[in-house]
Short mmCIF file of C-alpha atoms in Angstrom, two decimals:
data_model
loop_
_atom_site.label_atom_id
_atom_site.label_comp_id
_atom_site.label_asym_id
_atom_site.label_seq_id
_atom_site.Cartn_x
_atom_site.Cartn_y
_atom_site.Cartn_z
CA MET A 1 -1.44 -19.41 -34.85
CA LEU A 2 -4.86 -18.39 -36.20
CA CYS A 3 -5.22 -15.90 -33.35
CA LEU A 4 -1.84 -14.42 -34.19
CA THR A 5 -2.76 -14.09 -37.87
CA ILE A 6 -6.09 -12.44 -37.03
CA ALA A 7 -4.47 -10.10 -34.52
CA THR A 8 -1.67 -9.18 -36.93
CA SER A 9 -4.18 -8.48 -39.72
CA MET A 10 -6.31 -6.41 -37.35
CA ALA A 11 -3.21 -4.56 -36.17
CA THR A 12 -2.17 -3.77 -39.73
CA ILE A 13 -5.62 -2.46 -40.65
CA LEU A 14 -6.22 -0.54 -37.45
CA THR A 15 -2.80 1.05 -37.11
CA GLY A 16 -3.79 3.02 -40.18
CA CYS A 17 -6.08 4.83 -37.74
CA ALA A 18 -3.20 5.56 -35.37
CA LYS A 19 -1.57 8.92 -35.01
CA ASP A 20 1.58 9.00 -37.14
CA PRO A 21 4.44 10.33 -34.95
CA LEU A 22 6.46 11.41 -38.00
CA LYS A 23 3.64 13.57 -39.33
CA ASN A 24 3.50 15.27 -35.95
CA LEU A 25 7.17 16.37 -36.05
CA THR A 26 8.50 19.67 -37.32
CA GLU A 27 11.78 19.72 -39.22
CA ASP A 28 13.55 21.06 -36.11
CA GLU A 29 12.08 18.28 -33.99
CA SER A 30 13.16 15.62 -36.48
CA ARG A 31 16.85 16.27 -35.88
CA ILE A 32 18.97 14.54 -33.29
CA TYR A 33 22.32 15.72 -32.02
CA ILE A 34 24.80 13.15 -30.78
CA THR A 35 28.05 14.04 -29.05
CA ASN A 36 30.68 11.97 -27.38
CA HIS A 37 34.10 12.67 -25.96
CA ASP A 38 37.15 11.07 -24.48
CA SER A 39 36.45 11.39 -20.77
CA THR A 40 40.15 11.01 -19.97
CA TYR A 41 41.04 14.07 -21.99
CA ASN A 42 41.43 17.34 -20.12
CA PHE A 43 40.09 20.05 -22.39
CA THR A 44 41.40 22.77 -20.09
CA SER A 45 44.93 21.70 -21.06
CA ALA A 46 44.24 22.88 -24.62
CA GLN A 47 44.27 26.53 -25.53
CA THR A 48 44.40 26.80 -29.30
CA PHE A 49 42.60 25.20 -32.20
CA THR A 50 42.51 25.13 -35.95
CA ILE A 51 39.78 24.03 -38.32
CA ALA A 52 39.94 22.50 -41.78
CA ASP A 53 39.25 25.01 -44.53
CA SER A 54 36.85 22.73 -46.40
CA VAL A 55 34.36 19.94 -45.82
CA ALA A 56 34.96 16.33 -46.81
CA VAL A 57 32.02 14.77 -48.65
CA ILE A 58 31.75 10.99 -48.29
CA SER A 59 29.23 8.99 -50.29
CA ASN A 60 28.72 5.29 -49.53
CA GLY A 61 32.06 5.21 -47.77
CA GLN A 62 34.03 6.81 -50.61
CA LEU A 63 35.55 10.26 -50.54
CA VAL A 64 33.83 12.29 -53.25
CA GLY A 65 35.93 15.36 -52.61
CA LYS A 66 36.50 18.40 -50.44
CA ASP A 67 33.94 21.12 -50.82
CA LEU A 68 33.45 24.68 -49.66
CA THR A 69 29.92 25.75 -50.45
CA SER A 70 28.39 28.84 -48.86
CA TYR A 71 26.76 26.49 -46.35
CA ASP A 72 30.16 24.95 -45.55
CA GLN A 73 31.68 28.41 -45.07
CA GLN A 74 28.86 29.36 -42.73
CA LEU A 75 29.26 26.13 -40.74
CA ILE A 76 33.03 26.56 -40.37
CA ALA A 77 32.55 30.18 -39.29
CA SER A 78 29.94 29.13 -36.75
CA LEU A 79 32.28 26.49 -35.30
CA LYS A 80 35.07 29.05 -35.00
CA THR A 81 32.74 31.39 -33.12
CA ALA A 82 31.52 28.62 -30.79
CA MET A 83 35.06 27.45 -29.99
CA THR A 84 36.20 31.01 -29.36
CA LYS A 85 33.24 31.54 -27.03
CA GLN A 86 34.40 28.50 -25.05
CA GLY A 87 37.79 30.18 -24.54
CA PHE A 88 39.87 28.55 -27.27
CA THR A 89 42.01 30.65 -29.56
CA LEU A 90 41.91 30.15 -33.31
CA VAL A 91 45.36 29.80 -34.84
CA ASP A 92 46.70 28.77 -38.22
CA LYS A 93 47.42 25.06 -38.59
CA SER A 94 51.10 25.92 -39.08
CA SER A 95 51.22 27.43 -35.57
CA ALA A 96 51.12 24.10 -33.68
CA PRO A 97 47.48 24.20 -32.53
CA ASP A 98 46.44 22.03 -29.59
CA LEU A 99 43.20 20.87 -31.23
CA ALA A 100 42.06 20.31 -34.80
CA LEU A 101 38.47 20.27 -36.06
CA ALA A 102 37.27 18.70 -39.28
CA VAL A 103 33.80 18.64 -40.80
CA THR A 104 32.60 15.67 -42.82
CA ILE A 105 29.30 15.04 -44.58
CA TYR A 106 28.33 11.40 -44.93
CA SER A 107 25.63 10.29 -47.27
CA SER A 108 24.48 6.80 -47.97
CA ASP A 109 21.70 5.15 -49.89
CA GLN A 110 22.35 1.90 -48.06
CA THR A 111 21.11 0.80 -44.69
CA GLY A 112 23.89 -0.05 -42.33
CA VAL A 113 25.75 1.14 -39.31
CA ILE A 114 28.44 3.63 -38.53
CA SER A 115 30.82 2.28 -35.96
CA TYR A 116 33.20 4.88 -34.70
CA ASN A 117 35.96 2.31 -34.54
CA ASP A 118 35.52 1.44 -38.22
CA TYR A 119 35.00 5.08 -38.93
CA GLY A 120 38.39 5.80 -37.35
CA GLY A 121 39.99 3.21 -39.61
CA TYR A 122 38.78 4.97 -42.75
CA TYR A 123 39.18 8.49 -41.48
CA GLY A 124 42.74 8.76 -42.78
CA ASP A 125 41.37 8.27 -46.30
CA TYR A 126 39.17 11.32 -45.86
CA TRP A 127 41.46 13.54 -43.85
CA ASP A 128 45.12 12.65 -44.35
CA PRO A 129 47.00 13.36 -41.09
CA TYR A 130 49.46 15.15 -43.36
CA TYR A 131 46.85 17.91 -43.60
CA TRP A 132 47.47 18.75 -39.94
CA GLY A 133 51.24 18.43 -40.33
CA TYR A 134 51.48 14.84 -39.04
CA PRO A 135 52.37 12.65 -42.05
CA GLY A 136 52.43 8.92 -41.33
CA TYR A 137 50.28 9.24 -38.21
CA SER A 138 47.01 7.35 -37.78
CA TYR A 139 43.70 8.30 -36.23
CA TYR A 140 42.57 6.78 -32.97
CA TYR A 141 38.99 6.55 -31.68
CA PRO A 142 38.30 5.42 -28.11
CA SER A 143 36.59 2.02 -28.08
CA TYR A 144 33.50 3.13 -26.20
CA TYR A 145 32.30 5.30 -29.01
CA GLY A 146 28.85 4.37 -30.25
CA VAL A 147 27.42 2.64 -33.24
CA TYR A 148 24.62 4.30 -35.17
CA ASN A 149 22.40 3.28 -38.02
CA TYR A 150 22.65 5.33 -41.14
CA ASN A 151 20.78 5.49 -44.37
CA GLU A 152 20.68 9.20 -44.76
CA THR A 153 22.90 12.25 -44.83
CA THR A 154 24.76 12.95 -41.64
CA LEU A 155 26.85 15.90 -40.61
CA ALA A 156 29.88 14.93 -38.53
CA ILE A 157 32.31 17.16 -36.68
CA ASP A 158 35.45 15.62 -35.21
CA MET A 159 38.01 17.11 -32.88
CA PHE A 160 41.53 15.70 -32.54
CA ASP A 161 44.26 16.21 -30.00
CA LEU A 162 47.36 17.49 -31.82
CA LYS A 163 49.11 18.63 -28.65
CA ASP A 164 49.89 15.08 -27.47
CA ALA A 165 50.11 13.47 -30.92
CA ALA A 166 53.89 13.29 -31.03
CA GLY A 167 54.08 10.95 -28.03
CA SER A 168 51.68 8.37 -29.43
CA ASN A 169 52.09 8.73 -33.18
CA GLN A 170 48.32 9.00 -33.26
CA LEU A 171 45.78 11.76 -33.70
CA LYS A 172 43.37 10.91 -30.95
CA ASN A 173 39.72 11.80 -31.36
CA VAL A 174 38.66 13.69 -28.24
CA TRP A 175 35.23 14.94 -29.32
CA SER A 176 32.76 13.89 -31.99
CA ALA A 177 29.42 15.26 -33.00
CA LEU A 178 26.77 13.99 -35.37
CA VAL A 179 23.69 15.79 -36.60
CA ARG A 180 21.04 13.62 -38.22
CA GLY A 181 17.53 14.30 -39.45
CA SER A 182 15.72 16.68 -41.76
CA GLY A 183 16.79 20.19 -42.67
CA ILE A 184 20.42 19.80 -41.58
CA PHE A 185 21.64 21.87 -44.50
CA ASN A 186 19.28 24.77 -44.01
CA PRO A 187 21.60 27.82 -43.75
CA ALA A 188 19.19 29.49 -41.32
CA LYS A 189 19.72 26.64 -38.85
CA VAL A 190 23.52 26.43 -38.84
CA ASP A 191 24.16 28.52 -35.72
CA THR A 192 21.36 26.82 -33.77
CA GLN A 193 22.71 23.39 -34.62
CA VAL A 194 26.27 24.25 -33.63
CA GLN A 195 25.05 25.87 -30.42
CA THR A 196 23.03 22.75 -29.54
CA LEU A 197 26.15 20.60 -29.92
CA PHE A 198 28.20 22.86 -27.68
CA ASP A 199 25.42 23.30 -25.13
CA GLN A 200 25.34 19.54 -24.51
CA SER A 201 29.16 19.40 -24.28
CA ALA A 202 29.72 21.46 -21.15
CA TYR A 203 33.22 19.99 -20.68
CA LEU A 204 34.38 21.61 -23.92
CA LYS A 205 36.01 24.73 -22.50
CA THR A 206 39.39 26.08 -21.47
CA ASN A 207 38.56 26.75 -17.79
CA MET B 1 -18.62 13.70 -39.34
CA LYS B 2 -18.23 10.39 -41.15
CA THR B 3 -17.65 8.66 -37.81
CA ILE B 4 -20.85 10.19 -36.37
CA LYS B 5 -22.86 9.02 -39.40
CA ILE B 6 -21.55 5.48 -39.00
CA PHE B 7 -22.39 5.61 -35.29
CA PHE B 8 -26.00 6.60 -36.00
CA LEU B 9 -26.33 3.92 -38.66
CA VAL B 10 -25.18 1.36 -36.13
CA VAL B 11 -27.64 2.68 -33.54
CA LEU B 12 -30.45 2.57 -36.10
CA SER B 13 -29.65 -1.00 -37.08
CA GLY B 14 -29.72 -1.82 -33.37
CA PHE B 15 -33.33 -0.56 -33.17
CA CYS B 16 -34.28 -2.61 -36.22
CA PHE B 17 -33.03 -5.80 -34.66
CA SER B 18 -34.34 -5.04 -31.20
CA ARG B 19 -36.64 -7.74 -29.86
CA LEU B 20 -38.44 -8.45 -26.64
CA GLN B 21 -36.88 -11.67 -25.51
CA ALA B 22 -34.38 -12.95 -23.03
CA GLN B 23 -30.76 -13.16 -24.06
CA GLN B 24 -30.51 -16.94 -23.77
CA GLY B 25 -29.52 -18.37 -27.14
CA VAL B 26 -29.08 -14.92 -28.63
CA THR B 27 -25.82 -13.77 -30.17
CA ARG B 28 -25.19 -10.10 -29.75
CA ILE B 29 -22.59 -7.85 -31.38
CA SER B 30 -21.48 -4.68 -29.73
CA ILE B 31 -19.38 -1.91 -31.19
CA GLY B 32 -18.00 0.79 -29.00
CA TYR B 33 -15.80 3.82 -28.78
CA THR B 34 -13.01 3.51 -26.19
CA ALA B 35 -10.70 5.75 -24.23
CA GLY B 36 -7.56 4.46 -22.51
CA PHE B 37 -5.56 5.81 -19.57
CA PRO B 38 -2.06 4.38 -18.99
CA THR B 39 -1.27 3.26 -15.46
CA SER B 40 1.77 2.01 -13.52
CA LYS B 41 4.98 1.59 -15.60
CA PHE B 42 3.18 2.33 -18.84
CA LYS B 43 2.64 5.86 -17.55
CA ASP B 44 6.41 6.41 -17.53
CA PHE B 45 6.45 5.76 -21.26
CA ILE B 46 3.18 7.47 -22.20
CA SER B 47 1.20 9.39 -19.63
CA ASP B 48 -1.30 10.99 -22.01
CA ALA B 49 -4.77 9.48 -22.28
CA SER B 50 -5.78 7.91 -25.56
CA PHE B 51 -9.06 8.91 -27.12
CA ARG B 52 -8.45 6.91 -30.27
CA GLY B 53 -9.89 3.48 -29.81
CA MET B 54 -12.67 1.08 -30.58
CA ASP B 55 -14.07 -2.14 -29.21
CA LEU B 56 -15.86 -4.95 -30.99
CA ARG B 57 -17.29 -8.00 -29.28
CA VAL B 58 -19.58 -10.89 -30.06
CA LEU B 59 -21.33 -12.58 -27.12
CA HIS B 60 -23.68 -15.53 -27.11
CA GLY B 61 -26.17 -15.99 -24.29
CA ILE B 62 -25.67 -19.31 -22.51
CA ASN B 63 -28.56 -18.40 -20.28
CA ASP B 64 -30.29 -15.17 -19.24
CA LYS B 65 -27.38 -14.08 -17.14
CA LEU B 66 -24.25 -15.52 -18.65
CA SER B 67 -22.83 -14.78 -22.10
CA VAL B 68 -19.58 -15.95 -23.64
CA GLY B 69 -17.79 -14.98 -26.81
CA PHE B 70 -14.81 -13.06 -28.03
CA GLY B 71 -13.71 -9.49 -28.47
CA THR B 72 -11.18 -7.41 -30.29
CA GLY B 73 -10.52 -3.70 -30.68
CA PHE B 74 -7.85 -1.11 -30.94
CA GLN B 75 -6.27 1.58 -28.81
CA ASP B 76 -3.68 4.08 -29.98
CA PHE B 77 -1.43 5.65 -27.33
CA TYR B 78 0.94 8.44 -28.30
CA GLN B 79 3.02 11.11 -26.62
CA LYS B 80 5.68 13.53 -27.77
CA TYR B 81 8.23 14.80 -25.27
CA PRO B 82 10.04 18.13 -25.80
CA ARG B 83 13.70 18.21 -26.74
CA GLN B 84 15.98 17.05 -23.97
CA VAL B 85 19.54 15.71 -23.66
CA TYR B 86 19.74 12.00 -22.82
CA LYS B 87 22.86 10.25 -21.56
CA LEU B 88 23.37 6.90 -23.26
CA SER B 89 25.18 3.89 -21.84
CA ASP B 90 28.12 4.33 -24.25
CA GLY B 91 28.80 7.75 -22.73
CA SER B 92 27.32 9.76 -25.57
CA ASP B 93 24.83 12.58 -25.13
CA VAL B 94 21.84 12.71 -27.44
CA SER B 95 19.62 15.72 -27.79
CA ALA B 96 16.28 14.64 -29.22
CA VAL B 97 12.55 15.10 -29.25
CA ILE B 98 11.21 11.71 -28.25
CA SER B 99 7.88 10.38 -29.53
CA ASN B 100 6.45 7.25 -27.96
CA SER B 101 3.72 5.33 -29.71
CA VAL B 102 1.91 2.15 -28.71
CA GLN B 103 -0.99 0.45 -30.46
CA THR B 104 -2.77 -2.44 -28.82
CA VAL B 105 -5.06 -4.87 -30.62
CA PRO B 106 -6.61 -7.39 -28.22
CA LEU B 107 -8.04 -10.74 -29.20
CA LEU B 108 -9.84 -12.01 -26.13
CA ALA B 109 -12.14 -14.80 -25.10
CA ARG B 110 -14.86 -13.14 -23.03
CA ALA B 111 -17.45 -13.98 -20.45
CA GLN B 112 -20.09 -11.59 -19.14
CA TYR B 113 -22.52 -11.94 -16.26
CA SER B 114 -25.64 -9.79 -16.07
CA PHE B 115 -27.13 -9.29 -12.60
CA THR B 116 -30.59 -8.11 -13.65
CA PRO B 117 -31.51 -9.41 -17.12
CA GLY B 118 -34.70 -7.91 -18.51
CA LYS B 119 -34.53 -4.82 -16.30
CA ARG B 120 -34.28 -1.24 -17.56
CA ILE B 121 -30.68 -0.95 -16.37
CA GLN B 122 -28.64 -4.12 -16.31
CA PRO B 123 -25.35 -4.00 -14.41
CA PHE B 124 -22.84 -6.61 -15.47
CA VAL B 125 -19.33 -7.82 -14.78
CA GLY B 126 -17.09 -9.47 -17.31
CA VAL B 127 -13.68 -10.83 -17.91
CA GLY B 128 -11.56 -11.21 -21.01
CA ALA B 129 -8.38 -13.21 -21.44
CA GLY B 130 -6.19 -13.91 -24.42
CA GLY B 131 -3.60 -12.09 -26.42
CA ASN B 132 -2.81 -8.60 -27.53
CA MET B 133 -0.83 -7.58 -30.59
CA VAL B 134 1.33 -4.77 -29.27
CA LEU B 135 3.00 -2.40 -31.73
CA TYR B 136 5.60 -0.47 -29.76
CA ARG B 137 7.57 2.35 -31.34
CA GLN B 138 9.93 4.94 -29.99
CA TYR B 139 11.29 7.73 -32.14
CA LEU B 140 14.38 9.79 -31.40
CA GLY B 141 13.62 12.69 -33.70
CA GLU B 142 12.65 10.94 -36.91
CA PHE B 143 14.59 7.77 -36.13
CA GLU B 144 12.50 4.80 -35.15
CA GLY B 145 13.05 1.87 -32.86
CA SER B 146 10.22 -0.64 -32.80
CA LYS B 147 9.11 -3.89 -31.27
CA ASN B 148 6.00 -5.88 -32.15
CA LYS B 149 4.90 -8.53 -29.74
CA PHE B 150 1.88 -10.77 -29.18
CA ALA B 151 1.48 -10.40 -25.43
CA PHE B 152 -0.87 -11.98 -22.91
CA GLN B 153 -3.80 -9.85 -21.82
CA ALA B 154 -6.40 -10.11 -19.08
CA GLN B 155 -9.27 -7.65 -18.73
CA PRO B 156 -11.69 -7.52 -15.80
CA GLU B 157 -14.67 -5.30 -16.52
CA ALA B 158 -17.81 -3.84 -14.98
CA GLY B 159 -20.57 -1.82 -16.59
CA PHE B 160 -24.20 -1.22 -17.40
CA TYR B 161 -26.33 -2.31 -20.27
CA ILE B 162 -29.35 -0.15 -21.04
CA PRO B 163 -31.79 -1.59 -23.61
CA PHE B 164 -33.41 0.81 -26.03
CA LYS B 165 -36.82 -0.72 -25.11
CA PRO B 166 -37.74 -2.38 -21.82
CA GLY B 167 -36.68 -6.01 -22.08
CA GLY B 168 -35.03 -5.38 -25.46
CA ILE B 169 -31.82 -6.92 -26.64
CA ALA B 170 -30.44 -3.96 -28.53
CA GLY B 171 -29.18 -1.14 -26.39
CA ILE B 172 -26.33 0.95 -25.11
CA SER B 173 -23.46 -0.48 -23.18
CA LEU B 174 -21.23 1.54 -20.83
CA SER B 175 -18.31 -0.06 -19.08
CA GLY B 176 -14.97 0.42 -17.43
CA TYR B 177 -12.17 -2.11 -17.46
CA TYR B 178 -8.58 -2.66 -16.53
CA ASN B 179 -6.12 -3.96 -19.13
CA ILE B 180 -3.32 -6.14 -17.80
CA ILE B 181 -0.67 -6.60 -20.48
CA PRO B 182 2.70 -7.96 -19.31
CA PHE B 183 5.39 -6.43 -21.52
CA LYS B 184 9.08 -5.70 -21.21
CA TYR B 185 11.25 -3.88 -23.72
CA ASN B 186 14.10 -1.46 -23.06
CA ASN B 187 12.99 0.47 -19.99
CA THR B 188 9.29 -0.03 -20.63
CA GLY B 189 7.30 -2.21 -18.24
CA ASN B 190 3.78 -3.64 -18.38
CA LEU B 191 1.35 -1.80 -20.64
CA ASN B 192 -1.48 -1.72 -18.11
CA SER B 193 -4.25 0.79 -18.55
CA VAL B 194 -7.72 1.73 -17.44
CA GLY B 195 -10.28 1.94 -20.21
CA PHE B 196 -13.81 3.09 -20.73
CA THR B 197 -16.13 2.20 -23.54
CA VAL B 198 -19.50 3.36 -24.73
CA GLY B 199 -21.14 1.40 -27.47
CA VAL B 200 -24.23 -0.07 -28.97
CA ALA B 201 -25.20 -3.73 -28.88
CA PHE B 202 -27.59 -5.49 -31.17
CA PRO B 203 -28.52 -9.08 -31.88
CA THR B 204 -27.43 -10.92 -34.99
CA GLY B 205 -30.17 -12.35 -37.23
CA ASN B 206 -33.85 -12.60 -36.28
#
């Protein structure tokens, strides 16, 4: 016990001499990009997409409102460009798109976890399925989606299958992306961040 | 610069305490600078050498050849890997710059055997055994995962002791050793490493 106390005290004092990994990270290096998808979904069966015209801002689990700052506009435009580059065609939400994209910004001053399953349960509070033309539907997230810690601001992009919604009465999440870290909301980094998400999602294309 | 000044102060104090006598009954402190080189599984986690370390030991001469005592120290291992996409078990893909960081603080019982006490160059072998406070951290970007553990450690060693004066007790010590630290966390295996130390040794009291 004495040894453990001495060693712990020594460790505490001496780790002050250690190289601090966080101080050796640039803002770009601090960010992580997480994507996941429904592996049973065939993205080549989808041709068209639509994207929400604003960004939902969620603070401590509560919807603060929908926003459209210049950053939000730039992000939505960048997503449209990336999707188009992958072969999808942008259409109005009234034209029965196959896929729908929504952008959400989560902020929290609490330490906790995001579970995609829980996340799916609340998602209807943030983005009413009515918005996509599917009133009374619910959102569905595949069970294998991950759980992540959060105590910061996170940018989330979700993609839903509208094409097959009628059969299941559900808007199934087929692709999700999270960006976490410093400098997320730097306008100069928007295109790079979107490109990184699409680069690691090679399956996200029409052919 | 501050480090160099401290080093010279320590060397100077070593001269002051230097005496012409055998090491039997004498307690000697040595302070050294250390470098560590990860081996085996540890290399998969951090392959870069560490040049941030120190060693402190206190040894008491049982007779002219054999000394026993204890030692502690510090070694800081760190490596940053460029951005890469990692596949996680839940099916997600994570693009991240990964930084791995390990600090080791040994607390060892030591024994040292000198082959030629009183000679100008005194080769010795030693062994240390005890515990090591391991501070293990892995960062995905700025997000940390950590594990602190008091692990077993064994440390065979060989080196040379060169007294400042013929037959003196204060002098310079040079040695190489192998750290055996069983450890298992995530995909990381034992934190074994090769180390080298150069230091000064001086007796305590008169």
